[in-house]
């Protein structure tokens, strides 16, 4: 597969070092704030170290230890952290049992490798759902199993790496995903699935017993630290989310769509005001279309239960007429963090719609260049003026972004 | 030994990459605070990235450079730091001369590799002693020499990695350890030794010339940031500690015990009040018993002058009747950070007693699972109510912990 | 070259792991502050993790991805960061096209590898010039080309790794360097060059539109966090700098000198007071002499357009009369951060003169020991007493430093 590996002659030992290198350059246009609003961190031209991961893997027989330092971060450009550090037992057929800091996969979009995404970022709803109890470097214990026609996995999860010190009581949660392929042919892949995730108990971050949870996202481009879409829910009991996955490939065309509902139940916190009662519901969905113009089209990866990137048979070599692979994508995505709007316990996180389009060029199987255009509309969040965050979005904001990515994957 | 290594054909060059992977899951029971006390960071179920080290070593002839990034931390789960970065000359027989960030070994317990500990954590007194002028990533210049029957090492030491910026004047100190084996046979190993450590001059952390030192420890389980045992001594001149090491193996049974006394002399700081005069004395000791139920029993490692973990001849394979190795341990440990209790210059750090028991299972030579139970009793520290720390321990605290570790070592 | 590398048999793939290990020990003498001044962070004996870099490189055909974690830092001893992370295309003859976090080289001194410096630190003016829009881990897009007799490179640059979050608007800038060798013979190398660098637009760090820039340096020894030489310029429009490079080798002797002028144009910021108008000019230069006492003398590296360290034909082996290589260096360096002294918009950053001398011993081609002595004189900066920084240097300061370095390079 191209990842540098050294092995012992008897095959008992193997060690490999890889790379997931994603650097973004781009900026925002048309982001002038309205009267009374702050502009926020929307620069015309800036950069971000999105992912700079060095996956290191040690295998002894069927036991595998993975550790992946990460020098990128989602949107604040640069700190050293960890993407994963886990132990695995792969002694059962098509099964991996895992314990440690891990990314348990939920939703079809999150099940794809970030090296193979259609667009630079996941839809906002996918990121919000996976961050409930999964995401990068989540302490997890569980297993996955896959076959030619189906994929299933479940994990019990705790806190993410480095987040424990903040808590008076750690989170416990879990994930579950099952996916299948009801119809497969040379030209057609049909994918159906369902993902579910829950924080059974949310971390307690302060000495007070009022446990809160924040749901927030950038406008599907991680070149800003300002999140227009943001809801904080207090007095949280548990959080759950579930929804269906649909995917369809016909020759060079891939269509995908997912819908998720999020529910937040409330705790029994005596300091909870009337505004902190009542179940909260958020929703989101997206639809995406992708077409491979030249090169090997997207295919289905049974180990991930998800679609994989186009392939390159002959590396870029114009003299011989080889141009690698090129694909074009479009996506429509909606995330609604408003709940109970007409009642005393309204949550006004705003609603974000993103139209996006992108081009990806693969000169060879290890390098990729991406170019994404996003147009986003965020409804006003009408939050109390006390929070400075709300100053970004009093009347509703919309804007555009253009971003490019250079990528290497080994 | 199983660490992935690449070498040049002429043997002049070698480079290796290893792994020390320790992740802990567990929590505390029966930790309800008394009236007026704070609970502290004692969670029922949480996790910790205890050690996530990637040792990288470059050799050219007899010269060796080691660098070991570490993504674990002792108790606050997750930051990237360094375990060591040093240069070594190994051209003399059974001798290693070292300069750079290093862990100079003092005490028998600290001389064991953390991959081979009997219990998940060192006894509290061992950690307190080694942190005086040794511990992880300590700037050191010195050497060790070992033979079949003895081991000796001495180092001059400075600050630990990353700690310099805090100082107006850096610490200087030193370590010394000598150990021998007066009797050795197939079934018996007798170990005697003595370790000494001193901070000749303590770092000056503030513009004021009042140099202080803090001695503090968790209850021998690193799933909390609250240290019930804690003494801060002001107007410090120098710190020294010394004590004997005893160890005994009879077939599958290993017995160990160490005792250390710590002395703190005072400086001549004009702002020192009456309470900041007079030499301070702390003490601590432990006794431990270990039995290897199946697998190769613990052995003596002459390169470390310390006992090593059980071995596994045949990796876990129940179909063929191979179960790896299993050992059971018990330990009694006392650390007394009270000094001069009946005088004006009393230091009331408290006294901590820990009873612990543990099981370690080695499915093969690279992986290990540990399970530890601790019961700890900390006497009241009766400190002035001004410090918020003291709120954890006004009347004395006791409690229990259960913790498990997953480990990989290459 | 001694860097551990694994390659595929067909030559299409290669991966290498290297090391740049620089650890410093030393301190300051004669640094007593005058009446009313603060001493500053000038310790008698301390240490610094100067560079602890692990360069990792992945090649597929002509495409190369580099990533280099760095656990050293310039003067505050210890944090994990990144030295570089970039993609390169090397398919054109003697040309490298680069995009990503990179160190674009400006000035002869900065073009040398830090493993091969004559003295432990660059001259102050070189560091100040390169930090305008280059330096470590600078987001860059550009290319270099070299031949036997000349070297040319240009880059567009942005922010440095990890610095984006601080900005409301990111910096954009660029670098250019051309160098040539008008005369070359066995005994003689003549080097001439010119370097230019500019920040077209300086980062906006606060919501206010007043963009400022700070120029500051240690006294050419990085064992202190106190910078006596320091100028902050407000209401900055753009910054540019340019200057000539001269170098000359005759047998075992290398002479070098560079001169740079820095100009800062002002912005049109309405809040700018009279003191924030008018172009600011700083200057600096250095002259250095180096002689290789034994071992292979310094040579010219055409890939860098700069001089390289002495070579070692036979590694240290006194029994056979091999002693490695030894060189001696001396340098005189002046940096003047005063501008418009007799006008209302005076900038008083001070003037720093450093006399330095050093010895470097290379026991073999991968290890080095350095010993540097510096005497430095900094004129009074006479800044307003409001800034605590100025308390270090009211009447002018002078002092001495002695510092040693242990180095490994693979």
mmCIF file of C-alpha atoms in Angstrom, chain B residues 123-356:
data_model
loop_
_atom_site.group_PDB
_atom_site.id
_atom_site.type_symbol
_atom_site.label_atom_id
_atom_site.label_comp_id
_atom_site.label_asym_id
_atom_site.label_seq_id
_atom_site.Cartn_x
_atom_site.Cartn_y
_atom_site.Cartn_z
ATOM 1 C CA UNK B 123 5.981 3.677 46.045
ATOM 2 C CA UNK B 124 5.361 7.327 46.976
ATOM 3 C CA UNK B 125 8.697 7.657 48.776
ATOM 4 C CA UNK B 126 10.565 6.509 45.652
ATOM 5 C CA UNK B 127 8.913 9.124 43.480
ATOM 6 C CA UNK B 128 9.553 11.853 46.043
ATOM 7 C CA UNK B 129 13.221 10.885 46.391
ATOM 8 C CA UNK B 130 13.933 10.629 42.672
ATOM 9 C CA UNK B 131 12.265 13.977 41.951
ATOM 10 C CA UNK B 132 14.775 15.772 44.208
ATOM 11 C CA UNK B 133 17.425 15.789 41.479
ATOM 12 C CA UNK B 134 16.678 12.959 39.044
ATOM 13 C CA UNK B 135 13.446 11.725 37.409
ATOM 14 C CA UNK B 136 12.512 11.883 33.736
ATOM 15 C CA UNK B 137 14.347 14.150 31.280
ATOM 16 C CA UNK B 138 16.782 15.557 33.833
ATOM 17 C CA UNK B 139 19.809 17.361 32.352
ATOM 18 C CA UNK B 140 22.632 15.048 33.449
ATOM 19 C CA UNK B 141 26.309 14.380 32.932
ATOM 20 C CA UNK B 142 27.729 11.163 34.313
ATOM 21 C CA UNK B 143 28.322 7.481 33.806
ATOM 22 C CA UNK B 144 27.280 4.013 34.846
ATOM 23 C CA UNK B 145 29.334 0.853 35.038
ATOM 24 C CA UNK B 146 28.123 -2.661 35.697
ATOM 25 C CA UNK B 147 29.605 -6.088 36.237
ATOM 26 C CA UNK B 148 28.180 -9.503 36.954
ATOM 27 C CA UNK B 149 27.996 -8.807 40.654
ATOM 28 C CA UNK B 150 27.828 -5.036 41.003
ATOM 29 C CA UNK B 151 26.484 -1.823 39.538
ATOM 30 C CA UNK B 152 27.592 1.769 40.116
ATOM 31 C CA UNK B 153 26.564 5.143 38.672
ATOM 32 C CA UNK B 154 26.908 8.824 39.424
ATOM 33 C CA UNK B 155 25.586 11.933 37.691
ATOM 34 C CA UNK B 156 25.707 15.679 38.079
ATOM 35 C CA UNK B 157 22.240 16.992 37.299
ATOM 36 C CA UNK B 158 20.489 20.266 36.512
ATOM 37 C CA UNK B 159 16.899 21.108 35.677
ATOM 38 C CA UNK B 160 14.357 18.877 33.977
ATOM 39 C CA UNK B 161 13.378 19.420 30.349
ATOM 40 C CA UNK B 162 11.116 22.421 29.916
ATOM 41 C CA UNK B 163 11.519 23.654 33.471
ATOM 42 C CA UNK B 164 14.264 26.235 32.870
ATOM 43 C CA UNK B 165 12.075 29.152 31.911
ATOM 44 C CA UNK B 166 10.550 29.154 35.356
ATOM 45 C CA UNK B 167 13.826 29.903 37.075
ATOM 46 C CA UNK B 168 15.855 32.931 38.007
ATOM 47 C CA UNK B 169 18.565 30.480 38.976
ATOM 48 C CA UNK B 170 18.713 26.845 37.909
ATOM 49 C CA UNK B 171 19.033 23.873 40.224
ATOM 50 C CA UNK B 172 22.271 21.940 40.491
ATOM 51 C CA UNK B 173 22.413 18.523 42.084
ATOM 52 C CA UNK B 174 23.706 15.022 41.797
ATOM 53 C CA UNK B 175 22.918 11.341 42.193
ATOM 54 C CA UNK B 176 24.880 8.285 43.266
ATOM 55 C CA UNK B 177 23.914 4.642 43.411
ATOM 56 C CA UNK B 178 25.887 1.478 44.106
ATOM 57 C CA UNK B 179 24.403 -2.008 44.241
ATOM 58 C CA UNK B 180 25.776 -5.500 44.579
ATOM 59 C CA UNK B 181 24.808 -9.148 44.640
ATOM 60 C CA UNK B 182 26.484 -10.823 47.612
ATOM 61 C CA UNK B 183 24.885 -14.190 46.866
ATOM 62 C CA UNK B 184 23.686 -15.592 43.534
ATOM 63 C CA UNK B 185 22.478 -19.087 42.671
ATOM 64 C CA UNK B 186 19.980 -20.617 40.293
ATOM 65 C CA UNK B 187 17.152 -20.228 42.775
ATOM 66 C CA UNK B 188 18.341 -17.261 44.796
ATOM 67 C CA UNK B 189 19.242 -13.636 44.091
ATOM 68 C CA UNK B 190 20.279 -11.343 46.931
ATOM 69 C CA UNK B 191 20.374 -7.642 46.135
ATOM 70 C CA UNK B 192 21.823 -4.923 48.411
ATOM 71 C CA UNK B 193 22.388 -1.323 47.487
ATOM 72 C CA UNK B 194 22.465 2.251 48.589
ATOM 73 C CA UNK B 195 21.211 5.310 46.751
ATOM 74 C CA UNK B 196 21.870 8.970 47.461
ATOM 75 C CA UNK B 197 20.602 12.118 45.812
ATOM 76 C CA UNK B 198 20.995 15.814 46.502
ATOM 77 C CA UNK B 199 19.928 19.198 45.203
ATOM 78 C CA UNK B 200 23.006 21.208 46.149
ATOM 79 C CA UNK B 201 21.199 24.412 45.183
ATOM 80 C CA UNK B 202 17.472 24.618 44.552
ATOM 81 C CA UNK B 203 16.078 26.624 41.619
ATOM 82 C CA UNK B 204 15.029 30.175 42.357
ATOM 83 C CA UNK B 205 11.605 30.565 40.814
ATOM 84 C CA UNK B 206 10.777 34.162 41.665
ATOM 85 C CA UNK B 207 12.647 37.442 41.766
ATOM 86 C CA UNK B 208 12.646 37.145 45.536
ATOM 87 C CA UNK B 209 15.545 35.068 46.825
ATOM 88 C CA UNK B 210 13.231 32.777 48.836
ATOM 89 C CA UNK B 211 13.847 29.366 47.276
ATOM 90 C CA UNK B 212 11.187 26.788 48.065
ATOM 91 C CA UNK B 213 10.645 23.115 47.385
ATOM 92 C CA UNK B 214 7.424 21.099 47.230
ATOM 93 C CA UNK B 215 7.157 17.404 48.016
ATOM 94 C CA UNK B 216 3.846 15.835 46.995
ATOM 95 C CA UNK B 217 2.393 12.575 45.717
ATOM 96 C CA UNK B 218 -0.806 10.916 44.630
ATOM 97 C CA UNK B 219 -1.916 7.824 46.567
ATOM 98 C CA UNK B 220 0.163 5.550 44.283
ATOM 99 C CA UNK B 221 -2.428 5.664 41.515
ATOM 100 C CA UNK B 222 -2.096 8.382 38.870
ATOM 101 C CA UNK B 223 -5.748 8.880 38.002
ATOM 102 C CA UNK B 224 -6.079 12.039 40.076
ATOM 103 C CA UNK B 225 -4.523 15.480 40.119
ATOM 104 C CA UNK B 226 -5.250 15.927 43.828
ATOM 105 C CA UNK B 227 -2.288 15.204 46.074
ATOM 106 C CA UNK B 228 -3.369 14.661 49.664
ATOM 107 C CA UNK B 229 0.240 14.234 50.695
ATOM 108 C CA UNK B 230 1.937 17.595 50.154
ATOM 109 C CA UNK B 231 4.588 19.636 51.933
ATOM 110 C CA UNK B 232 6.059 22.936 50.787
ATOM 111 C CA UNK B 233 9.265 24.042 52.472
ATOM 112 C CA UNK B 234 10.432 27.655 52.157
ATOM 113 C CA UNK B 235 13.887 29.190 52.495
ATOM 114 C CA UNK B 236 15.572 26.038 51.220
ATOM 115 C CA UNK B 237 19.343 25.741 51.157
ATOM 116 C CA UNK B 238 19.918 22.209 49.946
ATOM 117 C CA UNK B 239 18.106 18.875 49.889
ATOM 118 C CA UNK B 240 19.647 15.455 50.324
ATOM 119 C CA UNK B 241 18.332 11.952 50.637
ATOM 120 C CA UNK B 242 19.876 8.547 51.095
ATOM 121 C CA UNK B 243 18.845 5.063 52.041
ATOM 122 C CA UNK B 244 19.405 1.319 51.699
ATOM 123 C CA UNK B 245 17.940 -1.114 49.145
ATOM 124 C CA UNK B 246 17.277 -4.777 49.894
ATOM 125 C CA UNK B 247 15.983 -7.425 47.525
ATOM 126 C CA UNK B 248 15.681 -11.187 47.661
ATOM 127 C CA UNK B 249 14.497 -13.772 45.131
ATOM 128 C CA UNK B 250 13.751 -17.375 46.031
ATOM 129 C CA UNK B 251 12.531 -19.303 43.004
ATOM 130 C CA UNK B 252 9.268 -17.607 41.991
ATOM 131 C CA UNK B 253 9.083 -15.252 44.958
ATOM 132 C CA UNK B 254 10.641 -11.766 45.063
ATOM 133 C CA UNK B 255 10.789 -9.679 48.256
ATOM 134 C CA UNK B 256 11.929 -6.052 48.224
ATOM 135 C CA UNK B 257 12.235 -3.205 50.680
ATOM 136 C CA UNK B 258 13.756 0.270 50.754
ATOM 137 C CA UNK B 259 13.959 3.057 53.340
ATOM 138 C CA UNK B 260 14.819 6.703 52.639
ATOM 139 C CA UNK B 261 15.411 9.726 54.777
ATOM 140 C CA UNK B 262 15.151 13.228 53.290
ATOM 141 C CA UNK B 263 16.798 16.265 54.840
ATOM 142 C CA UNK B 264 16.207 19.867 53.866
ATOM 143 C CA UNK B 265 18.672 22.480 55.101
ATOM 144 C CA UNK B 266 17.578 26.085 55.242
ATOM 145 C CA UNK B 267 19.014 29.095 53.416
ATOM 146 C CA UNK B 268 20.001 32.415 54.814
ATOM 147 C CA UNK B 269 17.128 34.376 53.387
ATOM 148 C CA UNK B 270 16.516 37.598 55.268
ATOM 149 C CA UNK B 271 12.776 37.391 54.624
ATOM 150 C CA UNK B 272 12.642 33.954 56.243
ATOM 151 C CA UNK B 273 10.404 33.993 59.268
ATOM 152 C CA UNK B 274 10.993 31.907 62.387
ATOM 153 C CA UNK B 275 8.852 29.220 60.767
ATOM 154 C CA UNK B 276 11.373 28.988 57.938
ATOM 155 C CA UNK B 277 14.363 27.999 60.076
ATOM 156 C CA UNK B 278 15.640 24.581 61.126
ATOM 157 C CA UNK B 279 16.452 21.458 59.179
ATOM 158 C CA UNK B 280 13.430 19.516 57.935
ATOM 159 C CA UNK B 281 13.349 15.702 57.930
ATOM 160 C CA UNK B 282 10.992 13.419 56.049
ATOM 161 C CA UNK B 283 11.048 9.624 55.844
ATOM 162 C CA UNK B 284 9.458 6.805 53.922
ATOM 163 C CA UNK B 285 9.778 3.106 53.255
ATOM 164 C CA UNK B 286 8.052 0.213 51.575
ATOM 165 C CA UNK B 287 8.023 -3.560 51.532
ATOM 166 C CA UNK B 288 6.814 -5.600 48.562
ATOM 167 C CA UNK B 289 6.227 -9.267 47.775
ATOM 168 C CA UNK B 290 5.762 -10.723 44.297
ATOM 169 C CA UNK B 291 5.036 -14.241 43.103
ATOM 170 C CA UNK B 292 5.023 -15.512 39.504
ATOM 171 C CA UNK B 293 2.114 -17.947 39.261
ATOM 172 C CA UNK B 294 2.977 -19.228 35.787
ATOM 173 C CA UNK B 295 5.523 -18.233 33.129
ATOM 174 C CA UNK B 296 9.235 -17.623 33.668
ATOM 175 C CA UNK B 297 9.770 -16.012 37.090
ATOM 176 C CA UNK B 298 11.255 -12.549 37.655
ATOM 177 C CA UNK B 299 15.041 -12.421 37.153
ATOM 178 C CA UNK B 300 17.900 -10.081 37.948
ATOM 179 C CA UNK B 301 19.037 -7.598 35.288
ATOM 180 C CA UNK B 302 22.724 -6.792 35.802
ATOM 181 C CA UNK B 303 22.586 -3.819 33.405
ATOM 182 C CA UNK B 304 20.032 -2.141 35.661
ATOM 183 C CA UNK B 305 21.098 -3.541 39.022
ATOM 184 C CA UNK B 306 17.444 -4.345 39.570
ATOM 185 C CA UNK B 307 14.805 -7.036 39.089
ATOM 186 C CA UNK B 308 13.146 -7.576 35.708
ATOM 187 C CA UNK B 309 9.648 -8.723 34.707
ATOM 188 C CA UNK B 310 8.619 -12.340 34.188
ATOM 189 C CA UNK B 311 9.309 -13.829 30.784
ATOM 190 C CA UNK B 312 7.038 -15.581 28.311
ATOM 191 C CA UNK B 313 8.473 -18.587 26.488
ATOM 192 C CA UNK B 314 5.398 -19.277 24.369
ATOM 193 C CA UNK B 315 2.967 -16.531 23.432
ATOM 194 C CA UNK B 316 -0.684 -16.820 24.451
ATOM 195 C CA UNK B 317 -2.210 -19.701 22.504
ATOM 196 C CA UNK B 318 -4.889 -21.557 24.504
ATOM 197 C CA UNK B 319 -5.306 -24.178 21.786
ATOM 198 C CA UNK B 320 -1.778 -25.364 22.580
ATOM 199 C CA UNK B 321 -2.016 -24.744 26.296
ATOM 200 C CA UNK B 322 0.081 -21.581 26.328
ATOM 201 C CA UNK B 323 -1.207 -18.854 28.635
ATOM 202 C CA UNK B 324 1.737 -16.440 28.855
ATOM 203 C CA UNK B 325 2.772 -15.358 32.343
ATOM 204 C CA UNK B 326 0.858 -14.279 35.437
ATOM 205 C CA UNK B 327 2.182 -12.718 38.625
ATOM 206 C CA UNK B 328 0.658 -11.395 41.832
ATOM 207 C CA UNK B 329 2.079 -8.553 43.965
ATOM 208 C CA UNK B 330 1.416 -6.944 47.324
ATOM 209 C CA UNK B 331 2.987 -3.838 48.840
ATOM 210 C CA UNK B 332 2.898 -1.820 52.028
ATOM 211 C CA UNK B 333 4.201 1.733 51.752
ATOM 212 C CA UNK B 334 4.507 4.634 54.201
ATOM 213 C CA UNK B 335 5.562 8.203 53.492
ATOM 214 C CA UNK B 336 5.795 10.768 56.272
ATOM 215 C CA UNK B 337 5.965 14.434 55.256
ATOM 216 C CA UNK B 338 5.506 15.767 58.787
ATOM 217 C CA UNK B 339 8.520 17.357 60.468
ATOM 218 C CA UNK B 340 9.197 19.219 63.724
ATOM 219 C CA UNK B 341 5.511 18.860 64.595
ATOM 220 C CA UNK B 342 5.747 20.309 68.063
ATOM 221 C CA UNK B 343 7.767 23.391 67.222
ATOM 222 C CA UNK B 344 7.197 26.768 65.642
ATOM 223 C CA UNK B 345 8.711 25.639 62.364
ATOM 224 C CA UNK B 346 6.484 22.587 61.928
ATOM 225 C CA UNK B 347 5.954 21.256 58.412
ATOM 226 C CA UNK B 348 2.623 19.430 58.151
ATOM 227 C CA UNK B 349 2.628 17.543 54.853
ATOM 228 C CA UNK B 350 0.715 14.583 56.239
ATOM 229 C CA UNK B 351 1.526 10.897 56.453
ATOM 230 C CA UNK B 352 0.310 8.484 53.772
ATOM 231 C CA UNK B 353 0.014 4.730 54.105
ATOM 232 C CA UNK B 354 -0.890 2.638 51.064
ATOM 233 C CA UNK B 355 -1.820 -1.051 51.041
ATOM 234 C CA UNK B 356 -1.870 -2.375 47.504
#
